[in-house]
Amino acid sequence: MTRLGINIDHIATIRNARGSTHPDPLLAAKKVINSGANSVTIHLREDRRHIKDSDVFKICKEKKILVNLEISLNSKILKIALRNQPNFICLVPENRKEITTEGGLNLSKNKNKIKKIISQFKKKNIRTSLFINPTIKDIKLAKKLDTDCIELHTGKISNLVKANKNFYRELVMIKKCCKLASLIGLEVHAGHGLDYKTTKILKKIKQIEEFNIGHFIIGESIFYGLDKTIKTFKKIIK
Ligand code: PXP
């Protein structure tokens, strides 16, 4: 069965908009697992724009929740990740001005650093993953860095699908990358910008073992939850 990891960063974004405690990312983590998600993804960004250190602490303490912690190569963030012992880590690039993770890691530029980080997590039995662009060069490099998994950045194909543009070339590239990665012993994950349509397209690639999806699921859940919340208020003020 292909696994689904849910990124709950945007629950924290909404909470932080009021500097308060609601909605609570820990409660969201428990809910998504109870609803059938296989794991929860949280990204502790250097600017702490959504998930905070205390969220990482509380969520990683929940033994029933498989936690995939996304982190940059920053040494302070790395220490926090090692201290909290998530089940999985995914190394991602981070750029202060970006709205979201805009591309994959620059593996050739950071290879020594990444290799060292991977070995630190492996010593603690934490599954490692590298968020990369779908290129053959990066798949080969990822293998050399001894990661357990790779997560292919699906932002480009998602944008093409949403814009009703031809996505065939990007799909062929993703398929080639998945085949090669699986052949050389890397577990393949995919994520970024996925919605129902793109996920249906990528689901056909049998090497993809895990999808990590955030923004669309949280956005869609607003519509499916509005009805019940409004009805509750109508009852209260009747
Ligand atoms: N995977 C990784 C590595 C990410 O950085 C993100 C975005 O934070 C996602 C998956 C989820 O992307 P989206 O929120 O667009 O579904």
Coordinates of N, CA and C and ligand atoms in Angstrom, one line a residue:
M1 N 0.8 -1.2 0.0 CA 0.0 0.0 0.0 C 0.9 1.3 0.0
T2 N 0.6 2.2 -0.9 CA 1.3 3.4 -0.9 C 0.9 4.2 0.4
R3 N 1.9 4.8 1.0 CA 1.7 5.5 2.3 C 1.4 7.0 2.0
L4 N 0.6 7.6 2.9 CA 0.3 9.0 2.8 C 0.8 9.7 4.1
G5 N 1.7 10.7 3.9 CA 2.2 11.5 5.0 C 1.5 12.9 4.8
I6 N 1.0 13.5 5.9 CA 0.3 14.7 5.8 C 1.1 15.8 6.5
N7 N 1.4 16.9 5.7 CA 2.1 18.0 6.2 C 1.1 19.0 6.9
I8 N 1.4 19.2 8.2 CA 0.4 20.0 9.0 C 1.0 21.4 9.3
D9 N 2.0 21.8 8.6 CA 2.6 23.2 8.8 C 1.5 24.3 8.8
H10 N 0.6 24.2 7.9 CA -0.4 25.3 7.8 C -1.4 25.4 8.9
I11 N -1.5 24.3 9.7 CA -2.3 24.4 10.9 C -1.6 25.4 11.8
A12 N -0.3 25.3 11.9 CA 0.5 26.2 12.7 C 0.5 27.6 12.1
T13 N 0.4 27.7 10.8 CA 0.3 29.1 10.1 C -0.9 29.8 10.6
I14 N -2.0 29.0 10.7 CA -3.3 29.7 11.1 C -3.2 30.0 12.6
R15 N -2.7 29.1 13.4 CA -2.6 29.4 14.8 C -1.7 30.7 15.0
N16 N -0.6 30.7 14.3 CA 0.3 31.9 14.5 C -0.3 33.2 14.1
A17 N -1.2 33.1 13.2 CA -1.9 34.4 12.7 C -2.5 35.2 13.9
R18 N -2.9 34.4 15.0 CA -3.4 35.1 16.1 C -2.5 35.0 17.3
G19 N -1.3 34.5 17.1 CA -0.4 34.3 18.2 C -0.9 33.6 19.4
S20 N -1.8 32.6 19.1 CA -2.6 32.0 20.2 C -2.3 30.5 20.2
T21 N -3.2 29.7 20.7 CA -2.9 28.2 20.8 C -3.8 27.4 19.9
H22 N -4.8 28.1 19.2 CA -5.8 27.4 18.4 C -5.6 27.8 16.9
P23 N -5.6 26.9 16.0 CA -5.7 25.4 16.1 C -4.4 24.8 16.5
D24 N -4.4 23.7 17.3 CA -3.2 23.1 17.9 C -2.6 22.1 16.9
P25 N -1.4 22.2 16.5 CA -0.8 21.3 15.6 C -0.7 19.8 16.2
L26 N -0.6 19.8 17.5 CA -0.5 18.4 18.1 C -1.9 17.7 17.9
L27 N -3.0 18.4 18.1 CA -4.3 17.9 17.9 C -4.5 17.5 16.5
A28 N -3.9 18.3 15.6 CA -4.0 18.0 14.2 C -3.3 16.8 13.8
A29 N -2.1 16.6 14.4 CA -1.3 15.4 14.2 C -2.0 14.2 14.6
K30 N -2.7 14.2 15.8 CA -3.4 13.1 16.3 C -4.6 12.8 15.3
K31 N -5.3 13.9 14.9 CA -6.5 13.7 14.0 C -6.1 13.1 12.7
V32 N -5.0 13.6 12.1 CA -4.7 13.0 10.7 C -4.3 11.6 10.8
I33 N -3.7 11.2 11.9 CA -3.3 9.8 12.1 C -4.6 8.9 12.3
N34 N -5.5 9.5 13.1 CA -6.8 8.8 13.4 C -7.6 8.7 12.1
S35 N -7.4 9.6 11.2 CA -8.1 9.6 9.9 C -7.5 8.7 8.9
G36 N -6.4 8.1 9.2 CA -5.8 7.1 8.2 C -4.5 7.5 7.6
A37 N -3.9 8.7 8.0 CA -2.6 9.0 7.4 C -1.6 8.1 8.1
N38 N -0.5 7.8 7.3 CA 0.5 7.0 7.8 C 1.6 7.7 8.7
S39 N 1.7 9.0 8.4 CA 2.7 9.8 9.1 C 2.3 11.3 9.0
V40 N 3.0 12.0 9.9 CA 2.8 13.5 9.9 C 4.1 14.2 9.6
T41 N 4.0 15.1 8.7 CA 5.2 15.9 8.3 C 5.1 17.3 8.9
I42 N 6.3 17.7 9.6 CA 6.4 19.1 10.1 C 7.7 19.6 9.6
H43 N 7.7 20.9 9.3 CA 9.0 21.5 8.9 C 9.3 22.6 9.9
L44 N 10.4 22.4 10.6 CA 10.9 23.4 11.5 C 11.8 24.4 10.7
R45 N 11.2 25.5 10.2 CA 12.0 26.4 9.4 C 12.9 27.3 10.3
E46 N 14.0 27.8 9.7 CA 14.9 28.6 10.5 C 14.2 29.9 11.0
D47 N 13.2 30.4 10.2 CA 12.5 31.6 10.6 C 11.2 31.3 11.5
R48 N 11.0 30.0 11.8 CA 9.9 29.5 12.6 C 8.6 30.1 12.2
R49 N 8.4 30.3 10.9 CA 7.1 30.9 10.4 C 5.9 30.1 10.7
H50 N 6.0 28.8 10.8 CA 4.8 28.0 11.2 C 5.1 27.1 12.4
I51 N 5.7 26.0 12.2 CA 6.0 25.0 13.3 C 7.1 25.7 14.2
K52 N 6.8 25.6 15.5 CA 7.8 26.1 16.5 C 8.5 24.9 17.2
D53 N 9.5 25.3 17.9 CA 10.3 24.2 18.7 C 9.4 23.4 19.6
S54 N 8.5 24.1 20.3 CA 7.6 23.4 21.2 C 6.7 22.4 20.5
D55 N 6.3 22.7 19.2 CA 5.5 21.8 18.5 C 6.3 20.5 18.1
V56 N 7.5 20.7 17.7 CA 8.4 19.6 17.4 C 8.5 18.7 18.7
F57 N 8.7 19.3 19.8 CA 8.9 18.6 21.0 C 7.6 17.8 21.4
K58 N 6.5 18.4 21.3 CA 5.2 17.7 21.7 C 4.9 16.6 20.7
I59 N 5.0 16.9 19.4 CA 4.6 15.9 18.4 C 5.5 14.7 18.4
C60 N 6.8 15.0 18.6 CA 7.8 13.9 18.5 C 7.7 13.0 19.8
K61 N 7.1 13.5 20.9 CA 6.9 12.8 22.1 C 5.8 11.7 22.0
E62 N 4.9 12.0 21.0 CA 3.8 11.1 20.9 C 4.2 9.8 20.2
K63 N 4.3 8.7 20.9 CA 4.9 7.5 20.3 C 4.1 6.9 19.3
K64 N 2.7 7.2 19.3 CA 1.8 6.5 18.3 C 1.9 7.3 17.0
I65 N 2.6 8.4 16.9 CA 2.6 9.2 15.6 C 4.0 9.0 15.0
L66 N 4.0 8.6 13.7 CA 5.2 8.6 13.0 C 5.5 10.0 12.5
V67 N 6.6 10.5 12.9 CA 6.9 11.9 12.6 C 8.0 12.0 11.5
N68 N 7.7 12.8 10.5 CA 8.7 13.1 9.5 C 9.1 14.5 9.6
L69 N 10.3 14.8 10.1 CA 10.7 16.2 10.4 C 11.5 16.7 9.2
E70 N 11.0 17.8 8.6 CA 11.8 18.4 7.5 C 12.7 19.5 8.1
I71 N 13.9 19.4 7.7 CA 14.9 20.4 8.2 C 15.9 20.8 7.1
S72 N 16.4 22.0 7.3 CA 17.5 22.5 6.3 C 18.8 22.0 6.8
L73 N 19.9 22.4 6.2 CA 21.2 22.0 6.7 C 21.8 22.8 7.8
N74 N 21.0 23.7 8.3 CA 21.5 24.6 9.4 C 21.8 23.8 10.6
S75 N 23.0 24.1 11.2 CA 23.5 23.3 12.3 C 22.6 23.4 13.6
K76 N 22.1 24.6 13.8 CA 21.2 24.8 15.0 C 19.9 23.9 14.9
I77 N 19.4 23.9 13.7 CA 18.1 23.1 13.4 C 18.5 21.6 13.6
L78 N 19.6 21.3 13.1 CA 20.1 19.9 13.1 C 20.2 19.4 14.5
K79 N 20.7 20.2 15.4 CA 20.8 19.8 16.8 C 19.4 19.6 17.4
I80 N 18.5 20.5 17.1 CA 17.1 20.3 17.6 C 16.5 19.0 17.1
A81 N 16.7 18.7 15.8 CA 16.2 17.5 15.2 C 16.8 16.3 15.9
L82 N 18.1 16.3 16.1 CA 18.7 15.1 16.8 C 18.2 14.9 18.2
R83 N 18.0 16.0 18.9 CA 17.5 16.0 20.3 C 16.1 15.4 20.3
N84 N 15.2 15.8 19.4 CA 13.8 15.3 19.4 C 13.5 14.0 18.9
Q85 N 14.5 13.4 18.2 CA 14.4 12.0 17.7 C 13.1 11.7 16.9
P86 N 12.9 12.4 15.8 CA 11.7 12.0 15.0 C 11.9 10.7 14.4
N87 N 10.9 10.1 13.8 CA 11.1 8.8 13.2 C 11.8 8.9 11.9
F88 N 11.5 10.0 11.2 CA 12.1 10.2 9.9 C 12.6 11.6 9.8
I89 N 13.7 11.9 9.0 CA 14.0 13.3 8.7 C 14.1 13.4 7.1
C90 N 13.7 14.6 6.7 CA 13.8 14.9 5.3 C 14.6 16.2 5.1
L91 N 15.7 16.1 4.5 CA 16.5 17.3 4.3 C 16.0 18.1 3.1
V92 N 15.8 19.4 3.4 CA 15.2 20.3 2.3 C 16.0 21.6 2.2
P93 N 16.0 22.2 1.0 CA 16.7 23.5 1.0 C 15.8 24.6 1.6
E94 N 16.4 25.6 2.0 CA 15.6 26.7 2.6 C 16.2 28.0 2.2
N95 N 15.2 28.9 1.9 CA 15.6 30.2 1.4 C 14.7 31.2 2.1
R96 N 15.2 32.1 2.8 CA 14.5 33.0 3.7 C 13.3 33.6 3.0
K97 N 13.4 34.0 1.7 CA 12.4 34.8 1.1 C 11.3 34.0 0.4
E98 N 11.5 32.6 0.3 CA 10.6 31.8 -0.4 C 9.3 31.7 0.3
I99 N 8.2 31.5 -0.5 CA 6.9 31.2 0.2 C 6.8 29.8 0.6
T100 N 7.3 28.9 -0.2 CA 7.4 27.5 0.2 C 8.7 26.9 -0.4
T101 N 9.0 25.6 -0.2 CA 10.2 25.0 -0.7 C 10.2 25.0 -2.2
E102 N 11.0 25.9 -2.8 CA 10.8 26.1 -4.3 C 11.5 25.0 -5.2
G103 N 12.4 24.3 -4.7 CA 13.1 23.3 -5.5 C 13.8 22.3 -4.6
G104 N 14.5 21.4 -5.2 CA 15.2 20.4 -4.5 C 16.5 20.9 -3.9
L105 N 17.2 20.0 -3.2 CA 18.5 20.4 -2.6 C 19.6 20.5 -3.7
N106 N 20.6 21.3 -3.4 CA 21.7 21.4 -4.3 C 22.7 20.3 -3.8
L107 N 22.6 19.1 -4.3 CA 23.4 18.0 -3.7 C 24.9 18.2 -4.0
S108 N 25.2 18.6 -5.2 CA 26.7 18.7 -5.5 C 27.4 19.7 -4.7
K109 N 26.7 20.8 -4.4 CA 27.3 21.9 -3.6 C 27.4 21.5 -2.2
N110 N 26.5 20.7 -1.7 CA 26.5 20.4 -0.2 C 26.8 19.0 0.1
K111 N 27.5 18.3 -0.8 CA 27.6 16.8 -0.6 C 28.3 16.4 0.7
N112 N 29.4 17.0 1.1 CA 30.1 16.6 2.3 C 29.2 16.8 3.5
K113 N 28.6 18.0 3.5 CA 27.7 18.3 4.7 C 26.5 17.3 4.8
I114 N 25.9 17.1 3.6 CA 24.7 16.2 3.6 C 25.1 14.8 4.1
K115 N 26.3 14.3 3.6 CA 26.7 13.0 3.9 C 26.9 12.8 5.4
K116 N 27.5 13.9 6.0 CA 27.8 13.9 7.4 C 26.4 13.9 8.2
I117 N 25.5 14.7 7.8 CA 24.2 14.8 8.5 C 23.5 13.4 8.4
I118 N 23.5 12.8 7.2 CA 22.8 11.5 7.1 C 23.4 10.5 8.0
S119 N 24.8 10.5 8.1 CA 25.3 9.5 9.0 C 25.0 9.7 10.5
Q120 N 24.8 11.0 10.9 CA 24.4 11.3 12.2 C 23.0 10.7 12.5
F121 N 22.1 10.9 11.6 CA 20.8 10.4 11.8 C 20.7 8.9 11.7
K122 N 21.5 8.3 10.8 CA 21.5 6.9 10.7 C 21.9 6.2 12.0
K123 N 22.9 6.8 12.6 CA 23.4 6.3 13.9 C 22.3 6.2 14.9
K124 N 21.3 7.1 14.8 CA 20.2 7.1 15.8 C 19.0 6.3 15.2
N125 N 19.2 5.5 14.1 CA 18.1 4.7 13.5 C 17.0 5.6 13.0
I126 N 17.3 6.8 12.6 CA 16.3 7.7 12.0 C 16.3 7.6 10.5
R127 N 15.2 7.3 9.9 CA 15.2 7.1 8.4 C 15.5 8.5 7.7
T128 N 16.3 8.5 6.7 CA 16.7 9.7 6.1 C 16.2 9.8 4.7
S129 N 15.9 11.1 4.3 CA 15.4 11.3 3.0 C 15.9 12.6 2.5
L130 N 16.1 12.7 1.2 CA 16.6 14.0 0.6 C 15.6 14.5 -0.4
F131 N 15.2 15.7 -0.3 CA 14.2 16.3 -1.2 C 14.9 16.9 -2.4
I132 N 14.7 16.2 -3.5 CA 15.5 16.6 -4.7 C 14.6 16.8 -6.0
N133 N 15.2 17.5 -6.9 CA 14.5 17.7 -8.2 C 14.6 16.3 -9.0
P134 N 13.6 16.1 -9.8 CA 13.7 14.8 -10.5 C 14.7 14.8 -11.7
T135 N 16.0 14.6 -11.3 CA 17.0 14.5 -12.4 C 17.8 13.2 -12.1
I136 N 18.3 12.6 -13.1 CA 19.1 11.4 -13.0 C 20.4 11.7 -12.2
K137 N 21.0 12.8 -12.5 CA 22.2 13.2 -11.8 C 22.0 13.2 -10.3
D138 N 20.9 13.8 -9.8 CA 20.6 13.9 -8.4 C 20.3 12.5 -7.8
I139 N 19.7 11.7 -8.5 CA 19.4 10.3 -8.0 C 20.7 9.6 -7.7
K140 N 21.6 9.7 -8.7 CA 22.9 9.0 -8.5 C 23.7 9.6 -7.4
L141 N 23.7 10.9 -7.3 CA 24.4 11.6 -6.2 C 23.8 11.2 -4.8
A142 N 22.5 11.2 -4.8 CA 21.7 10.8 -3.5 C 22.2 9.5 -3.0
K143 N 22.3 8.5 -4.0 CA 22.8 7.2 -3.6 C 24.2 7.2 -3.0
K144 N 25.0 8.0 -3.6 CA 26.4 8.2 -3.0 C 26.4 8.8 -1.6
L145 N 25.4 9.6 -1.3 CA 25.4 10.2 0.0 C 24.8 9.3 1.1
D146 N 24.4 8.1 0.6 CA 23.9 7.0 1.6 C 22.6 7.3 2.2
T147 N 21.7 8.1 1.6 CA 20.4 8.3 2.1 C 19.5 7.0 2.0
D148 N 18.5 6.9 2.8 CA 17.6 5.7 2.7 C 16.6 6.0 1.6
C149 N 16.1 7.2 1.5 CA 15.0 7.6 0.6 C 15.3 8.9 -0.1
I150 N 14.6 9.1 -1.2 CA 14.6 10.4 -1.9 C 13.1 10.8 -2.0
E151 N 12.9 12.1 -1.9 CA 11.6 12.6 -2.1 C 11.7 13.5 -3.4
L152 N 11.0 13.1 -4.4 CA 11.0 13.9 -5.6 C 10.1 15.1 -5.5
H153 N 10.7 16.3 -5.9 CA 9.9 17.5 -5.9 C 8.9 17.5 -7.0
T154 N 7.7 17.5 -6.7 CA 6.6 17.4 -7.8 C 6.0 18.8 -8.1
G155 N 6.7 19.9 -7.7 CA 6.1 21.2 -7.9 C 5.9 21.5 -9.4
K156 N 6.9 21.1 -10.2 CA 6.8 21.5 -11.7 C 5.6 20.8 -12.3
I157 N 5.5 19.5 -12.1 CA 4.4 18.7 -12.8 C 3.0 19.2 -12.2
S158 N 3.0 19.5 -10.9 CA 1.7 20.0 -10.3 C 1.3 21.3 -11.0
N159 N 2.3 22.2 -11.2 CA 1.9 23.5 -11.8 C 1.5 23.3 -13.2
L160 N 2.1 22.4 -14.0 CA 1.7 22.2 -15.4 C 0.3 21.6 -15.4
V161 N 0.0 20.6 -14.5 CA -1.3 20.0 -14.5 C -2.4 21.1 -14.2
K162 N -2.1 21.9 -13.2 CA -3.1 22.9 -12.7 C -3.3 23.9 -13.8
A163 N -2.3 24.2 -14.6 CA -2.4 25.2 -15.7 C -2.9 24.6 -17.0
N164 N -3.3 23.3 -16.9 CA -3.7 22.5 -18.1 C -2.7 22.6 -19.2
K165 N -1.4 22.5 -18.9 CA -0.4 22.5 -19.9 C 0.2 21.1 -20.1
N166 N 1.0 20.9 -21.1 CA 1.5 19.6 -21.4 C 2.5 19.2 -20.3
F167 N 2.2 18.1 -19.6 CA 3.1 17.7 -18.5 C 3.9 16.4 -18.9
Y168 N 3.7 16.0 -20.2 CA 4.3 14.7 -20.6 C 5.8 14.5 -20.3
R169 N 6.5 15.5 -20.7 CA 8.0 15.5 -20.6 C 8.4 15.3 -19.1
E170 N 7.8 16.1 -18.3 CA 8.1 16.1 -16.8 C 7.7 14.7 -16.2
L171 N 6.6 14.2 -16.7 CA 6.1 12.9 -16.2 C 7.1 11.8 -16.6
V172 N 7.6 11.8 -17.8 CA 8.6 10.9 -18.3 C 9.8 10.9 -17.5
M173 N 10.3 12.2 -17.2 CA 11.5 12.3 -16.3 C 11.3 11.8 -14.9
I174 N 10.1 12.0 -14.4 CA 9.8 11.5 -13.0 C 9.8 10.0 -13.0
K175 N 9.2 9.4 -14.1 CA 9.2 8.0 -14.2 C 10.6 7.4 -14.3
K176 N 11.4 8.0 -15.1 CA 12.8 7.5 -15.2 C 13.6 7.6 -13.9
C177 N 13.4 8.7 -13.2 CA 14.0 8.9 -11.9 C 13.6 7.8 -10.9
C178 N 12.2 7.5 -10.9 CA 11.7 6.5 -10.0 C 12.3 5.2 -10.2
K179 N 12.3 4.8 -11.5 CA 12.9 3.5 -11.9 C 14.3 3.3 -11.4
L180 N 15.1 4.3 -11.8 CA 16.5 4.3 -11.4 C 16.7 4.2 -9.9
A181 N 16.0 5.1 -9.2 CA 16.2 5.2 -7.7 C 15.8 3.8 -7.1
S182 N 14.7 3.2 -7.6 CA 14.3 2.0 -7.0 C 15.3 0.9 -7.3
L183 N 15.8 0.9 -8.5 CA 16.8 -0.1 -9.0 C 18.1 0.0 -8.1
I184 N 18.5 1.1 -7.7 CA 19.8 1.2 -7.0 C 19.5 1.2 -5.4
G185 N 18.3 0.9 -5.1 CA 18.0 0.7 -3.7 C 17.6 1.9 -2.9
L186 N 17.0 2.9 -3.5 CA 16.5 4.1 -2.8 C 15.0 4.0 -2.7
E187 N 14.4 4.2 -1.6 CA 13.0 4.3 -1.5 C 12.5 5.6 -2.0
V188 N 11.4 5.6 -2.8 CA 11.0 6.8 -3.5 C 9.7 7.4 -2.9
H189 N 9.8 8.7 -2.6 CA 8.7 9.4 -2.1 C 8.4 10.6 -3.1
A190 N 7.3 11.2 -3.0 CA 7.0 12.3 -3.9 C 6.2 13.4 -3.1
G191 N 6.4 14.6 -3.4 CA 5.7 15.6 -2.7 C 5.9 17.0 -3.3
H192 N 5.0 17.9 -3.0 CA 4.9 19.3 -3.3 C 3.9 19.7 -4.4
G193 N 2.9 20.5 -3.9 CA 1.9 21.0 -4.8 C 0.9 20.0 -5.3
L194 N 0.9 18.8 -4.6 CA 0.0 17.7 -5.1 C -1.5 18.0 -4.7
D195 N -2.4 17.7 -5.7 CA -3.8 17.8 -5.4 C -4.4 16.4 -5.9
Y196 N -5.7 16.3 -6.0 CA -6.3 15.0 -6.4 C -5.8 14.6 -7.8
K197 N -5.8 15.6 -8.7 CA -5.5 15.3 -10.1 C -4.0 14.8 -10.3
T198 N -3.1 15.6 -9.7 CA -1.7 15.2 -9.9 C -1.4 13.9 -9.2
T199 N -2.0 13.7 -8.0 CA -1.7 12.4 -7.3 C -2.3 11.2 -8.1
K200 N -3.4 11.4 -8.7 CA -3.9 10.3 -9.6 C -3.0 9.9 -10.7
I201 N -2.4 11.0 -11.3 CA -1.4 10.7 -12.3 C -0.2 10.0 -11.8
L202 N 0.4 10.5 -10.7 CA 1.6 9.9 -10.2 C 1.4 8.6 -9.5
K203 N 0.2 8.3 -9.0 CA -0.1 7.1 -8.3 C 0.2 5.9 -9.2
K204 N 0.2 6.1 -10.6 CA 0.4 5.0 -11.5 C 1.9 4.6 -11.5
I205 N 2.7 5.4 -10.9 CA 4.2 5.0 -10.9 C 4.4 4.1 -9.7
K206 N 4.6 2.8 -10.0 CA 4.6 1.9 -8.9 C 5.8 2.0 -7.9
Q207 N 6.8 2.6 -8.3 CA 8.0 2.8 -7.4 C 7.7 3.8 -6.3
I208 N 6.7 4.7 -6.5 CA 6.5 5.7 -5.4 C 5.8 5.0 -4.2
E209 N 6.5 5.0 -3.1 CA 6.0 4.3 -1.9 C 5.3 5.3 -0.9
E210 N 5.6 6.6 -1.1 CA 5.0 7.5 -0.1 C 4.7 8.9 -0.8
F211 N 3.5 9.4 -0.5 CA 3.2 10.8 -0.9 C 3.2 11.7 0.3
N212 N 3.8 12.8 0.2 CA 3.7 13.8 1.3 C 3.0 15.0 0.8
I213 N 1.8 15.3 1.4 CA 0.9 16.3 0.9 C 0.5 17.2 2.0
G214 N 0.5 18.5 1.8 CA 0.1 19.5 2.9 C -1.0 20.5 2.4
H215 N -0.6 21.5 1.7 CA -1.4 22.6 1.4 C -2.8 22.3 0.9
F216 N -2.8 21.4 -0.1 CA -4.1 21.1 -0.7 C -5.1 20.4 0.3
I217 N -4.5 19.5 1.1 CA -5.3 18.8 2.1 C -5.9 19.7 3.1
I218 N -5.0 20.6 3.6 CA -5.5 21.6 4.7 C -6.5 22.5 4.0
G219 N -6.3 23.0 2.8 CA -7.2 23.9 2.1 C -8.6 23.2 1.9
E220 N -8.5 22.0 1.4 CA -9.8 21.2 1.1 C -10.5 21.0 2.4
S221 N -9.8 20.7 3.5 CA -10.5 20.4 4.7 C -11.3 21.6 5.3
I222 N -10.9 22.8 4.9 CA -11.6 23.9 5.3 C -13.1 23.8 4.8
F223 N -13.2 23.5 3.5 CA -14.5 23.4 2.9 C -15.3 22.3 3.5
Y224 N -14.7 21.1 3.8 CA -15.4 20.0 4.3 C -15.7 20.2 5.8
G225 N -15.1 21.1 6.5 CA -15.3 21.3 7.9 C -16.2 22.5 8.2
L226 N -16.4 23.4 7.2 CA -17.1 24.6 7.4 C -18.6 24.3 7.8
D227 N -19.2 23.4 7.2 CA -20.6 23.1 7.3 C -20.9 22.7 8.8
K228 N -20.1 21.8 9.4 CA -20.3 21.4 10.7 C -20.1 22.5 11.7
T229 N -19.0 23.3 11.5 CA -18.7 24.3 12.5 C -19.8 25.4 12.5
I230 N -20.3 25.8 11.3 CA -21.3 26.8 11.2 C -22.6 26.3 11.9
K231 N -22.9 25.0 11.6 CA -24.2 24.5 12.3 C -24.1 24.5 13.8
T232 N -22.9 24.2 14.3 CA -22.7 24.2 15.8 C -22.9 25.6 16.3
F233 N -22.4 26.7 15.6 CA -22.6 28.0 16.0 C -24.1 28.5 15.9
K234 N -24.8 28.0 14.9 CA -26.2 28.4 14.7 C -27.0 27.8 15.9
K235 N -26.6 26.6 16.3 CA -27.3 25.9 17.4 C -27.0 26.7 18.7
I236 N -25.8 27.2 18.9 CA -25.4 27.9 20.1 C -26.2 29.3 20.2
I237 N -26.3 30.0 19.1 CA -26.9 31.3 19.2 C -28.4 31.3 18.9
K238 N -29.0 30.2 18.7 CA -30.4 30.0 18.4 C -31.3 30.8 19.4
Ligands
PXP1 N1 7.4 17.5 0.8 C1 8.3 18.4 1.1 C2 9.7 18.0 1.2 C3 8.0 19.8 1.4 O1 8.9 20.7 1.7 C4 6.6 20.1 1.3 C5 6.2 21.5 1.5 O2 6.5 22.0 2.8 C6 5.7 19.1 0.9 C7 6.1 17.8 0.7 C8 4.2 19.4 0.9 O3 3.9 20.3 -0.1 P1 2.5 20.9 -0.3 O4 2.2 21.7 1.0 O5 2.6 21.7 -1.5 O6 1.5 19.7 -0.4

